[in-house]
XYZ file of C-alpha atoms in Angstrom:
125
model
C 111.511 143.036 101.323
C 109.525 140.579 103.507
C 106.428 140.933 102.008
C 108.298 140.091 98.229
C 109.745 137.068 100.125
C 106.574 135.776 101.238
C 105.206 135.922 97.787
C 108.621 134.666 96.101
C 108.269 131.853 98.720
C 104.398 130.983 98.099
C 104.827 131.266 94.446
C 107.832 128.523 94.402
C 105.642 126.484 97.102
C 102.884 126.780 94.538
C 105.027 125.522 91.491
C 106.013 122.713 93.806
C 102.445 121.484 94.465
C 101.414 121.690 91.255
C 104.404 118.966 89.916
C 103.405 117.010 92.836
C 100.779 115.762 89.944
C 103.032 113.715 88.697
C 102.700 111.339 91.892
C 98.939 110.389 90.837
C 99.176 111.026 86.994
C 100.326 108.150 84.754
C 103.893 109.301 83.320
C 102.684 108.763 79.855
C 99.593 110.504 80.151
C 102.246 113.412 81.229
C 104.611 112.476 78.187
C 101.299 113.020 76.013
C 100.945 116.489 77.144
C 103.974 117.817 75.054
C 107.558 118.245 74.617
C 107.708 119.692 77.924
C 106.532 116.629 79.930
C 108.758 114.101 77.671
C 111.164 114.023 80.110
C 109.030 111.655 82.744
C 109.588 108.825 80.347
C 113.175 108.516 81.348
C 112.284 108.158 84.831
C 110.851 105.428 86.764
C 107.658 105.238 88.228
C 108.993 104.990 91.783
C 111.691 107.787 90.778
C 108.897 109.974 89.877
C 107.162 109.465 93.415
C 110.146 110.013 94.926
C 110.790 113.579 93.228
C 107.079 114.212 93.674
C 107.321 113.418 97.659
C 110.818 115.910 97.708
C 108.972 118.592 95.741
C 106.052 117.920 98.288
C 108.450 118.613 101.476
C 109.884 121.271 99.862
C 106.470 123.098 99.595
C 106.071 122.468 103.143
C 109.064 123.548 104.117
C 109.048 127.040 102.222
C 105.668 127.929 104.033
C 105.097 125.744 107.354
C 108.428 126.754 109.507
C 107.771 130.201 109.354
C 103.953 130.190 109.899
C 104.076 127.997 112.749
C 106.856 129.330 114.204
C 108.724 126.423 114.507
C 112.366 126.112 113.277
C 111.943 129.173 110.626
C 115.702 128.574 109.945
C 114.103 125.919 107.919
C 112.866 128.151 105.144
C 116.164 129.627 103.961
C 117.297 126.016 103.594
C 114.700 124.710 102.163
C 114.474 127.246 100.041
C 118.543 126.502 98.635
C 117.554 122.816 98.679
C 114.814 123.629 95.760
C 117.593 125.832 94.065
C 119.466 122.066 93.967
C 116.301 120.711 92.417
C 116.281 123.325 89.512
C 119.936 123.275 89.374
C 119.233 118.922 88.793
C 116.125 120.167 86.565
C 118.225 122.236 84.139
C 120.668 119.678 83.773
C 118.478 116.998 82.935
C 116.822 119.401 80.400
C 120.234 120.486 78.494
C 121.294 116.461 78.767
C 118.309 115.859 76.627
C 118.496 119.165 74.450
C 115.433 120.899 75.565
C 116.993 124.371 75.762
C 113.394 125.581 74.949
C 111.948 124.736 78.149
C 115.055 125.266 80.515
C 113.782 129.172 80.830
C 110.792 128.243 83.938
C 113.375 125.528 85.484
C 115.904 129.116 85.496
C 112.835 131.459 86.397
C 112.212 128.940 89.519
C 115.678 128.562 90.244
C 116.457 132.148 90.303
C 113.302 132.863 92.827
C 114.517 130.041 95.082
C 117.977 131.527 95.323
C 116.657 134.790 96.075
C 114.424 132.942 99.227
C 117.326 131.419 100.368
C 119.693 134.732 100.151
C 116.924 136.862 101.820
C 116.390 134.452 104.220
C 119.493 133.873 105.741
C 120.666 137.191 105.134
C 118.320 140.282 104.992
C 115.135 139.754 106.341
C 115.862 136.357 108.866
C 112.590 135.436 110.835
């Protein structure tokens, strides 16, 4: 069980760093990419930065707590933090009628729910 949380933990860190691109890539040159990456254009610039710098800590604090050893009760809420973010995710995406691309923002959602349960209940550090 602790291994499958590490890797349910570094895959969801992973998927956080990676849309952390959208702090140093113009928004329309992510609109351009397809229907999935529409959804920047109804954001700000300095809304997007601000979501990229939360997605940022969030990868952080999945990973770093527990490694270092400091706080590790950090992970577990982290980890239901990010489940907020895809909880926010999928409801921006059914607001704008992309029901074809909710299924990752679920996927990611579901993993980070199953970090935070195993976390704080389970397998605690």
């Amino acid at each position: 069980m602790n291994l499958a949380l590490w890797v349910a933990a570094s895959l969801l860190a992973t998927v956080l760093l990676i849309s952390t691109s959208k702090m140093f890539v113009p928004r329309e040159r992510i609109a351009a990419v397809g229907h999935a990456g529409a959804w920047v254009m109804d954001f700000s610039p300095a809304a997007l930065r601000g979501i990229a710098v939360l997605e940022l800590l969030a990868a952080a604090g999945l990973i770093l707590p527990a490694v270092l050893g400091i706080a590790p009760v950090l992970v577990p809420v982290t980890a239901a933090c990010v489940a907020l973010l895809f909880v926010g995710a999928t409801g921006m995406r059914l607001r704008r009628g992309e029901r074809a691309t909710i299924v990752p923002d679920l996927l990611y959602l579901a993993v980070a729910v199953f970090v935070a349960w195993g976390r704080f209940g389970p397998e605690p550090f």
